mmCIF file of C-alpha atoms and ligand atoms in Angstrom:
data_model
loop_
_atom_site.group_PDB
_atom_site.id
_atom_site.type_symbol
_atom_site.label_atom_id
_atom_site.label_comp_id
_atom_site.label_asym_id
_atom_site.label_seq_id
_atom_site.Cartn_x
_atom_site.Cartn_y
_atom_site.Cartn_z
ATOM 1 C CA UNK A 7 8.411 -10.542 -24.256
ATOM 2 C CA UNK A 8 6.454 -10.863 -21.618
ATOM 3 C CA UNK A 9 4.084 -7.796 -20.681
ATOM 4 C CA UNK A 10 3.060 -6.495 -17.481
ATOM 5 C CA UNK A 11 0.725 -3.694 -17.273
ATOM 6 C CA UNK A 12 -0.654 -1.453 -14.450
ATOM 7 C CA UNK A 13 -4.491 -0.528 -15.435
ATOM 8 C CA UNK A 14 -6.217 2.639 -13.150
ATOM 9 C CA UNK A 15 -7.496 5.300 -13.697
ATOM 10 C CA UNK A 16 -6.233 8.102 -13.956
ATOM 11 C CA UNK A 17 -3.347 5.992 -15.116
ATOM 12 C CA UNK A 18 -0.429 8.558 -16.416
ATOM 13 C CA UNK A 19 0.770 9.774 -12.913
ATOM 14 C CA UNK A 20 1.316 6.253 -12.212
ATOM 15 C CA UNK A 21 5.538 5.940 -11.180
ATOM 16 C CA UNK A 22 5.046 2.221 -11.246
ATOM 17 C CA UNK A 23 6.136 1.799 -14.919
ATOM 18 C CA UNK A 24 9.330 3.773 -14.105
ATOM 19 C CA UNK A 25 9.925 1.432 -11.081
ATOM 20 C CA UNK A 26 9.137 -1.666 -13.210
ATOM 21 C CA UNK A 27 11.530 -0.902 -16.001
ATOM 22 C CA UNK A 28 14.534 -0.026 -13.763
ATOM 23 C CA UNK A 29 13.950 -3.399 -11.757
ATOM 24 C CA UNK A 30 14.210 -5.249 -15.272
ATOM 25 C CA UNK A 31 17.134 -3.176 -16.142
ATOM 26 C CA UNK A 32 18.600 -3.682 -12.425
ATOM 27 C CA UNK A 33 17.573 -7.783 -12.933
ATOM 28 C CA UNK A 34 18.099 -8.282 -16.516
ATOM 29 C CA UNK A 35 14.570 -9.502 -16.741
ATOM 30 C CA UNK A 36 12.956 -9.092 -20.161
ATOM 31 C CA UNK A 37 10.357 -8.305 -19.684
ATOM 32 C CA UNK A 38 8.029 -4.641 -20.784
ATOM 33 C CA UNK A 39 5.548 -2.563 -18.439
ATOM 34 C CA UNK A 40 2.931 0.026 -19.719
ATOM 35 C CA UNK A 41 0.652 1.799 -18.317
ATOM 36 C CA UNK A 42 -3.841 0.823 -19.528
ATOM 37 C CA UNK A 43 -6.421 2.906 -19.001
ATOM 38 C CA UNK A 44 -9.221 1.184 -17.202
ATOM 39 C CA UNK A 45 -11.930 0.797 -17.929
ATOM 40 C CA UNK A 46 -15.518 1.663 -15.773
ATOM 41 C CA UNK A 47 -17.949 -1.192 -16.871
ATOM 42 C CA UNK A 48 -14.725 -3.113 -18.741
ATOM 43 C CA UNK A 49 -12.484 -3.758 -16.011
ATOM 44 C CA UNK A 50 -12.993 -6.850 -16.248
ATOM 45 C CA UNK A 51 -12.599 -7.361 -20.132
ATOM 46 C CA UNK A 52 -9.467 -5.663 -20.238
ATOM 47 C CA UNK A 53 -8.339 -7.678 -17.565
ATOM 48 C CA UNK A 54 -9.574 -10.792 -19.695
ATOM 49 C CA UNK A 55 -8.003 -9.102 -22.825
ATOM 50 C CA UNK A 56 -4.774 -8.407 -21.305
ATOM 51 C CA UNK A 57 -3.629 -12.040 -19.015
ATOM 52 C CA UNK A 58 -2.745 -14.110 -21.984
ATOM 53 C CA UNK A 59 -0.649 -15.177 -24.336
ATOM 54 C CA UNK A 60 2.248 -13.303 -23.729
ATOM 55 C CA UNK A 61 0.457 -10.683 -21.139
ATOM 56 C CA UNK A 62 2.141 -12.624 -17.822
ATOM 57 C CA UNK A 63 0.751 -9.497 -14.382
ATOM 58 C CA UNK A 64 -1.122 -6.670 -13.737
ATOM 59 C CA UNK A 65 -0.911 -4.312 -11.028
ATOM 60 C CA UNK A 66 -4.127 -3.064 -9.942
ATOM 61 C CA UNK A 67 -4.568 0.721 -8.580
ATOM 62 C CA UNK A 68 -7.793 2.798 -7.877
ATOM 63 C CA UNK A 69 -10.574 3.339 -8.509
ATOM 64 C CA UNK A 70 -10.056 -0.908 -9.671
ATOM 65 C CA UNK A 71 -8.640 -2.741 -6.442
ATOM 66 C CA UNK A 72 -11.809 -3.432 -5.366
ATOM 67 C CA UNK A 73 -13.214 -5.426 -9.133
ATOM 68 C CA UNK A 74 -9.821 -6.923 -8.825
ATOM 69 C CA UNK A 75 -10.264 -8.813 -6.156
ATOM 70 C CA UNK A 76 -14.002 -9.928 -6.787
ATOM 71 C CA UNK A 77 -12.507 -11.356 -10.317
ATOM 72 C CA UNK A 78 -10.012 -13.278 -8.900
ATOM 73 C CA UNK A 79 -10.496 -16.445 -8.718
ATOM 74 C CA UNK A 80 -7.802 -17.830 -6.109
ATOM 75 C CA UNK A 81 -6.997 -15.180 -2.967
ATOM 76 C CA UNK A 82 -3.945 -14.536 -0.786
ATOM 77 C CA UNK A 83 -4.557 -13.842 2.497
ATOM 78 C CA UNK A 84 -3.847 -10.856 2.635
ATOM 79 C CA UNK A 85 -5.428 -9.906 -0.550
ATOM 80 C CA UNK A 86 -8.596 -11.649 1.539
ATOM 81 C CA UNK A 87 -7.793 -9.400 4.523
ATOM 82 C CA UNK A 88 -7.708 -5.813 2.508
ATOM 83 C CA UNK A 89 -11.045 -6.898 -0.019
ATOM 84 C CA UNK A 90 -9.102 -5.563 -2.307
ATOM 85 C CA UNK A 91 -6.432 -6.525 -5.120
ATOM 86 C CA UNK A 92 -2.890 -4.837 -6.722
ATOM 87 C CA UNK A 93 -2.129 -7.314 -8.177
ATOM 88 C CA UNK A 94 -3.029 -9.628 -11.216
ATOM 89 C CA UNK A 95 -1.187 -12.805 -12.488
ATOM 90 C CA UNK A 96 -2.513 -16.569 -13.405
ATOM 91 C CA UNK A 97 -1.211 -20.367 -12.733
ATOM 92 C CA UNK A 98 -0.166 -23.335 -14.188
ATOM 93 C CA UNK A 99 -3.703 -23.969 -14.336
ATOM 94 C CA UNK A 100 -4.408 -20.762 -15.935
ATOM 95 C CA UNK A 101 -6.735 -19.459 -12.672
ATOM 96 C CA UNK A 102 -6.448 -15.979 -12.107
ATOM 97 C CA UNK A 103 -4.269 -14.877 -8.722
ATOM 98 C CA UNK A 104 -4.697 -12.087 -7.220
ATOM 99 C CA UNK A 105 -2.705 -10.685 -4.132
ATOM 100 C CA UNK A 106 -2.414 -7.621 -1.887
ATOM 101 C CA UNK A 107 1.809 -5.980 -2.148
ATOM 102 C CA UNK A 108 0.513 -2.602 -0.626
ATOM 103 C CA UNK A 109 0.785 -3.965 3.025
ATOM 104 C CA UNK A 110 4.058 -5.292 3.178
ATOM 105 C CA UNK A 111 5.428 -2.728 1.018
ATOM 106 C CA UNK A 112 4.449 -0.734 4.437
ATOM 107 C CA UNK A 113 6.318 -2.774 6.820
ATOM 108 C CA UNK A 114 9.096 -4.072 4.423
ATOM 109 C CA UNK A 115 10.159 -0.161 3.679
ATOM 110 C CA UNK A 116 9.489 0.750 7.939
ATOM 111 C CA UNK A 117 11.830 -2.668 8.866
ATOM 112 C CA UNK A 118 14.176 -3.232 5.797
ATOM 113 C CA UNK A 119 14.741 -0.323 4.562
ATOM 114 C CA UNK A 120 13.923 2.364 8.938
ATOM 115 C CA UNK A 121 14.734 -0.747 10.258
ATOM 116 C CA UNK A 122 12.017 0.518 12.679
ATOM 117 C CA UNK A 123 11.032 -2.222 15.489
ATOM 118 C CA UNK A 124 7.052 -3.023 15.229
ATOM 119 C CA UNK A 125 7.090 -6.113 17.353
ATOM 120 C CA UNK A 126 5.553 -4.409 20.832
ATOM 121 C CA UNK A 127 4.575 -0.738 19.524
ATOM 122 C CA UNK A 128 1.503 1.115 20.365
ATOM 123 C CA UNK A 129 -0.183 1.947 16.436
ATOM 124 C CA UNK A 130 -1.569 5.015 15.400
ATOM 125 C CA UNK A 131 -3.195 4.218 11.843
ATOM 126 C CA UNK A 132 -5.522 6.689 10.754
ATOM 127 C CA UNK A 133 -7.544 6.044 7.477
ATOM 128 C CA UNK A 134 -10.512 3.426 7.085
ATOM 129 C CA UNK A 135 -10.003 3.784 3.494
ATOM 130 C CA UNK A 136 -8.516 1.317 1.315
ATOM 131 C CA UNK A 137 -5.173 1.847 1.507
ATOM 132 C CA UNK A 138 -6.006 1.984 5.496
ATOM 133 C CA UNK A 139 -7.639 -1.624 5.053
ATOM 134 C CA UNK A 140 -5.204 -3.328 3.029
ATOM 135 C CA UNK A 141 -1.537 -2.694 5.172
ATOM 136 C CA UNK A 142 -4.141 -3.703 8.644
ATOM 137 C CA UNK A 143 -3.026 -6.917 8.593
ATOM 138 C CA UNK A 144 0.568 -6.748 8.100
ATOM 139 C CA UNK A 145 1.271 -5.021 10.596
ATOM 140 C CA UNK A 146 -0.738 -7.472 12.958
ATOM 141 C CA UNK A 147 1.608 -9.917 11.971
ATOM 142 C CA UNK A 148 4.991 -8.277 12.472
ATOM 143 C CA UNK A 149 3.850 -8.173 15.797
ATOM 144 C CA UNK A 150 2.219 -4.681 16.741
ATOM 145 C CA UNK A 151 1.421 -4.372 20.639
ATOM 146 C CA UNK A 152 -1.740 -2.491 19.793
ATOM 147 C CA UNK A 153 -3.064 -1.024 16.327
ATOM 148 C CA UNK A 154 -5.839 1.569 17.089
ATOM 149 C CA UNK A 155 -7.772 2.720 13.100
ATOM 150 C CA UNK A 156 -9.121 6.383 13.719
ATOM 151 C CA UNK A 157 -10.686 7.574 10.268
ATOM 152 C CA UNK A 158 -13.191 11.356 10.477
ATOM 153 C CA UNK A 159 -16.326 8.416 9.647
ATOM 154 C CA UNK A 160 -16.321 6.267 12.492
ATOM 155 C CA UNK A 161 -18.000 4.039 11.035
ATOM 156 C CA UNK A 162 -15.836 3.001 8.382
ATOM 157 C CA UNK A 163 -13.322 2.061 11.000
ATOM 158 C CA UNK A 164 -15.727 0.389 12.919
ATOM 159 C CA UNK A 165 -16.729 -2.110 10.118
ATOM 160 C CA UNK A 166 -12.444 -2.168 9.258
ATOM 161 C CA UNK A 167 -12.072 -3.539 12.152
ATOM 162 C CA UNK A 168 -15.309 -5.564 12.398
ATOM 163 C CA UNK A 169 -14.044 -7.003 9.170
ATOM 164 C CA UNK A 170 -10.584 -7.861 9.816
ATOM 165 C CA UNK A 171 -11.291 -8.792 14.060
ATOM 166 C CA UNK A 172 -11.526 -12.447 11.715
ATOM 167 C CA UNK A 173 -7.713 -12.598 10.759
ATOM 168 C CA UNK A 174 -6.194 -10.894 13.895
ATOM 169 C CA UNK A 175 -3.705 -12.662 15.639
ATOM 170 C CA UNK A 176 -5.299 -11.702 18.580
ATOM 171 C CA UNK A 177 -8.599 -9.511 17.798
ATOM 172 C CA UNK A 178 -7.945 -8.004 21.313
ATOM 173 C CA UNK A 179 -4.810 -5.719 19.741
ATOM 174 C CA UNK A 180 -6.830 -4.232 16.726
ATOM 175 C CA UNK A 181 -8.923 -0.802 18.545
ATOM 176 C CA UNK A 182 -11.552 1.544 15.913
ATOM 177 C CA UNK A 183 -11.479 5.026 17.513
ATOM 178 C CA UNK A 184 -12.687 8.204 16.615
ATOM 179 C CA UNK A 185 -9.927 11.470 15.933
ATOM 180 C CA UNK A 186 -11.299 12.997 19.493
ATOM 181 C CA UNK A 187 -11.280 9.776 21.597
ATOM 182 C CA UNK A 188 -7.229 9.395 20.639
ATOM 183 C CA UNK A 189 -6.605 10.678 24.594
ATOM 184 C CA UNK A 190 -3.318 12.164 25.102
ATOM 185 C CA UNK A 191 -1.004 9.609 25.699
ATOM 186 C CA UNK A 192 1.576 9.702 22.474
ATOM 187 C CA UNK A 193 2.060 6.250 20.119
ATOM 188 C CA UNK A 194 5.405 5.224 19.042
ATOM 189 C CA UNK A 195 3.677 4.994 15.290
ATOM 190 C CA UNK A 196 0.880 7.222 13.547
ATOM 191 C CA UNK A 197 0.670 6.072 10.115
ATOM 192 C CA UNK A 198 -1.753 8.893 7.555
ATOM 193 C CA UNK A 199 -3.678 6.996 5.424
ATOM 194 C CA UNK A 200 -6.138 9.694 4.607
ATOM 195 C CA UNK A 201 -5.899 11.850 1.609
ATOM 196 C CA UNK A 202 -6.277 14.560 3.591
ATOM 197 C CA UNK A 203 -2.424 15.217 2.445
ATOM 198 C CA UNK A 204 -3.555 15.031 -1.198
ATOM 199 C CA UNK A 205 -5.369 18.396 -0.092
ATOM 200 C CA UNK A 206 -2.406 19.907 1.533
ATOM 201 C CA UNK A 207 -5.198 19.409 5.277
ATOM 202 C CA UNK A 208 -3.744 17.973 8.502
ATOM 203 C CA UNK A 209 -6.600 14.690 10.170
ATOM 204 C CA UNK A 210 -7.401 16.763 13.012
ATOM 205 C CA UNK A 211 -5.936 14.919 15.860
ATOM 206 C CA UNK A 212 -4.235 16.091 19.064
ATOM 207 C CA UNK A 213 -0.587 17.334 18.773
ATOM 208 C CA UNK A 214 -0.174 15.621 22.177
ATOM 209 C CA UNK A 215 0.446 12.124 19.628
ATOM 210 C CA UNK A 216 3.015 12.878 19.158
ATOM 211 C CA UNK A 217 6.385 12.632 21.548
ATOM 212 C CA UNK A 218 10.163 12.807 20.521
ATOM 213 C CA UNK A 219 10.255 9.170 20.169
ATOM 214 C CA UNK A 220 6.994 9.075 17.764
ATOM 215 C CA UNK A 221 7.770 7.377 13.559
ATOM 216 C CA UNK A 222 5.278 9.539 11.675
ATOM 217 C CA UNK A 223 4.394 7.455 8.526
ATOM 218 C CA UNK A 224 2.018 9.683 5.865
ATOM 219 C CA UNK A 225 1.367 6.906 3.530
ATOM 220 C CA UNK A 226 1.476 10.277 0.861
ATOM 221 C CA UNK A 227 4.213 10.579 -1.022
ATOM 222 C CA UNK A 228 5.315 14.641 -2.750
ATOM 223 C CA UNK A 229 8.888 16.094 -4.117
ATOM 224 C CA UNK A 230 8.131 18.819 -1.114
ATOM 225 C CA UNK A 231 7.608 17.259 2.280
ATOM 226 C CA UNK A 232 3.456 16.856 2.702
ATOM 227 C CA UNK A 233 1.626 18.605 4.999
ATOM 228 C CA UNK A 234 1.451 15.483 7.497
ATOM 229 C CA UNK A 235 5.245 15.387 7.726
ATOM 230 C CA UNK A 236 5.458 18.990 8.257
ATOM 231 C CA UNK A 237 3.331 18.637 11.731
ATOM 232 C CA UNK A 238 4.822 16.101 13.176
ATOM 233 C CA UNK A 239 8.753 17.743 12.109
ATOM 234 C CA UNK A 240 6.421 20.886 13.892
ATOM 235 C CA UNK A 241 5.901 18.162 17.025
ATOM 236 C CA UNK A 242 9.660 16.993 17.145
ATOM 237 C CA UNK A 243 8.339 12.931 15.925
ATOM 238 C CA UNK A 244 10.271 11.616 13.140
ATOM 239 C CA UNK A 245 8.586 11.844 9.520
ATOM 240 C CA UNK A 246 8.739 9.814 6.698
ATOM 241 C CA UNK A 247 6.624 9.662 3.917
ATOM 242 C CA UNK A 248 5.546 6.723 1.250
ATOM 243 C CA UNK A 249 7.530 6.991 -1.370
ATOM 244 C CA UNK A 250 9.516 3.981 0.088
ATOM 245 C CA UNK A 251 6.123 1.718 0.458
ATOM 246 C CA UNK A 252 5.066 2.373 -3.645
ATOM 247 C CA UNK A 253 8.709 0.768 -4.328
ATOM 248 C CA UNK A 254 8.684 -2.208 -2.013
ATOM 249 C CA UNK A 255 5.230 -2.753 -3.158
ATOM 250 C CA UNK A 256 6.175 -3.137 -5.943
ATOM 251 C CA UNK A 257 8.533 -5.386 -5.300
ATOM 252 C CA UNK A 258 6.810 -7.631 -4.561
ATOM 253 C CA UNK A 259 4.258 -8.189 -7.439
ATOM 254 C CA UNK A 260 7.486 -8.307 -9.219
ATOM 255 C CA UNK A 261 8.585 -11.434 -6.967
ATOM 256 C CA UNK A 262 5.950 -12.563 -7.586
ATOM 257 C CA UNK A 263 5.829 -12.691 -11.622
ATOM 258 C CA UNK A 264 8.982 -13.389 -11.864
ATOM 259 C CA UNK A 265 10.896 -15.639 -9.083
ATOM 260 C CA UNK A 266 13.029 -12.093 -8.215
ATOM 261 C CA UNK A 267 13.480 -10.113 -5.533
ATOM 262 C CA UNK A 268 15.412 -6.430 -6.699
ATOM 263 C CA UNK A 269 17.090 -4.428 -4.755
ATOM 264 C CA UNK A 270 15.444 -1.678 -4.292
ATOM 265 C CA UNK A 271 17.870 1.266 -2.728
ATOM 266 C CA UNK A 272 19.070 2.426 -6.554
ATOM 267 C CA UNK A 273 15.547 2.443 -7.690
ATOM 268 C CA UNK A 274 14.333 4.970 -3.967
ATOM 269 C CA UNK A 275 17.358 7.393 -4.800
ATOM 270 C CA UNK A 276 16.121 7.887 -8.924
ATOM 271 C CA UNK A 277 12.460 8.027 -8.719
ATOM 272 C CA UNK A 278 13.289 10.254 -5.626
ATOM 273 C CA UNK A 279 15.336 12.577 -7.978
ATOM 274 C CA UNK A 280 12.541 12.071 -10.836
ATOM 275 C CA UNK A 281 10.132 13.734 -8.092
HETATM 276 P P1 LIG B 320 -9.882 6.167 0.396
HETATM 277 O O1 LIG B 320 -10.511 7.455 -0.456
HETATM 278 O O2 LIG B 320 -10.193 5.322 -0.134
HETATM 279 O O3 LIG B 320 -10.276 6.948 1.572
HETATM 280 C C1 LIG B 320 -9.494 7.479 2.645
HETATM 281 C C2 LIG B 320 -9.225 7.871 3.172
HETATM 282 O O4 LIG B 320 -8.671 9.660 3.688
HETATM 283 C C3 LIG B 320 -10.938 7.484 4.185
HETATM 284 O O5 LIG B 320 -10.869 6.968 5.263
HETATM 285 C C4 LIG B 320 -11.452 9.681 4.526
HETATM 286 O O6 LIG B 320 -12.061 9.828 5.466
HETATM 287 C C5 LIG B 320 -10.221 9.932 5.152
HETATM 288 N N1 LIG B 320 -10.114 11.671 4.989
HETATM 289 C C6 LIG B 320 -10.283 12.450 3.561
HETATM 290 N N2 LIG B 320 -9.686 14.151 4.009
HETATM 291 C C7 LIG B 320 -9.621 13.839 5.318
HETATM 292 C C8 LIG B 320 -9.257 14.621 5.628
HETATM 293 N N3 LIG B 320 -9.677 16.857 4.727
HETATM 294 N N4 LIG B 320 -8.999 14.176 7.399
HETATM 295 C C9 LIG B 320 -9.136 13.218 6.896
HETATM 296 N N5 LIG B 320 -9.626 12.338 7.378
HETATM 297 C C10 LIG B 320 -9.753 12.890 5.815
HETATM 298 O O7 LIG B 320 -8.308 6.674 -0.428
HETATM 299 P P2 LIG B 320 -7.033 5.259 0.007
HETATM 300 O O8 LIG B 320 -7.483 4.981 1.007
HETATM 301 O O9 LIG B 320 -6.735 4.542 -1.176
HETATM 302 O O10 LIG B 320 -5.643 6.421 0.014
HETATM 303 C C11 LIG B 320 -5.359 7.525 1.083
HETATM 304 C C12 LIG B 320 -3.781 7.675 1.028
HETATM 305 O O11 LIG B 320 -3.025 6.287 0.583
HETATM 306 C C13 LIG B 320 -3.386 7.886 -0.561
HETATM 307 O O12 LIG B 320 -2.938 10.039 -0.338
HETATM 308 C C14 LIG B 320 -2.707 7.754 -1.850
HETATM 309 O O13 LIG B 320 -1.845 8.352 -2.794
HETATM 310 C C15 LIG B 320 -1.791 7.109 -0.736
HETATM 311 N N6 LIG B 320 -1.632 5.557 -1.399
HETATM 312 C C16 LIG B 320 0.096 5.481 -1.101
HETATM 313 C C17 LIG B 320 0.312 4.346 -1.508
HETATM 314 C C18 LIG B 320 2.185 4.209 -1.085
HETATM 315 O O14 LIG B 320 2.355 2.841 -1.353
HETATM 316 N N7 LIG B 320 2.469 4.961 -0.891
HETATM 317 C C19 LIG B 320 -1.246 2.573 -1.691
HETATM 318 C C20 LIG B 320 -1.982 3.581 -1.376
HETATM 319 C C21 LIG B 320 -2.656 4.893 -0.696
HETATM 320 P P3 LIG B 320 -13.602 9.497 5.514
HETATM 321 O O15 LIG B 320 -13.927 7.610 5.794
HETATM 322 O O16 LIG B 320 -13.734 10.126 6.857
HETATM 323 O O17 LIG B 320 -13.546 10.143 4.239
#
C-alpha cells in the first residue's frame, strides 16, 4: 500500500494523520499515512529512506521546512518564494519535488469556506516567521490591494519584504512596518501569523486597526477561541481560527500526491469535534 508521512519534532500532536485518513476514506484512495519523529542531523537521510519503494510522499512541519526546501531538487513557485517546503514527493524521473501548500490553504479557507473577497482588500499580516513567509505570495496572487507585514522585530519583516519583492506582481503593494507605526486606519483583513497565541499573548497593535467590517484570522487554532480571536471580537470584528487553513493545506497536498481533491467540509466538522 502507498505510504505517506508527516515528519516533525515534536510530532505526536499532529492532526495530519487523522486528516489524511479521513480524506483517504472519503475518496476511497488506498494509502497509509503515519507520523515520523524527525531527528536533527538525520533529516535528509530520513527523507531519502522514506521516499523509496511504497513511500510516495511526506508532509514536513516544524522545525524541518527550511531543510526540506534545501533538499528538494524541484520546487514550486510557492515553495521557492516561501523558502520553505511542507510537501515532498518524487516525480517520474525520481527527482525530489517540494511545494508549500500553507498559503494555498489559507487563501482557500478564506475564499471557499468563508466567502471572503481578497481582491482589492487592505491586508495586515502580523509576524515574519515561517508561517507568514508561506502566505505572502498566495495573498498577492489573490489580488489584495495592499499587504502590510508588521513584526515585533522590524528587521525580520523588512527581510521578508525584500525576499518576496521579486515574486510580487506589484512590489509597491508590499510594505514592512513596526507594530508602533501601523497608524490608526482599520484594515479589511488582519492575519495573525505570530506564535503569540500559543502563550495566550497578543501582538502589541492598536485596537483602532479593527473596525466592525474587519475580519481577523488567527493561524493558530484550539478547542477554545484563541486570545487573538477574543481580542478581535471584543473590538467588534469578525474572527476565524486556522483550523480551516490546516485542513485546506492538507487537501492540496493530497491532491498533489493522488490527483484527487477531497471535500473538506465534513473533515472540518470532524476535526473541530476532535479538538
Ligand atoms: P515562527 O517561530 O517561525 O515565527 C514566530 C513569529 O511570531 C515571529 O514573527 C515572532 O516575532 C512572532 N512572535 C512570537 N511571540 C510574539 C509575541 N508575544 N508578540 C508578537 N510577536 C510574537 O513560527 P511560525 O511562523 O512557524 O508559526 C506562527 C504561528 O502560525 C503558530 O501559532 C503556528 O501554530 C501557526 N501555524 C498555523 C498553520 C495552520 O495551518 N493553521 C500553519 C503554520 C503555522 P519575532 O520575529 O519578533 O520573534
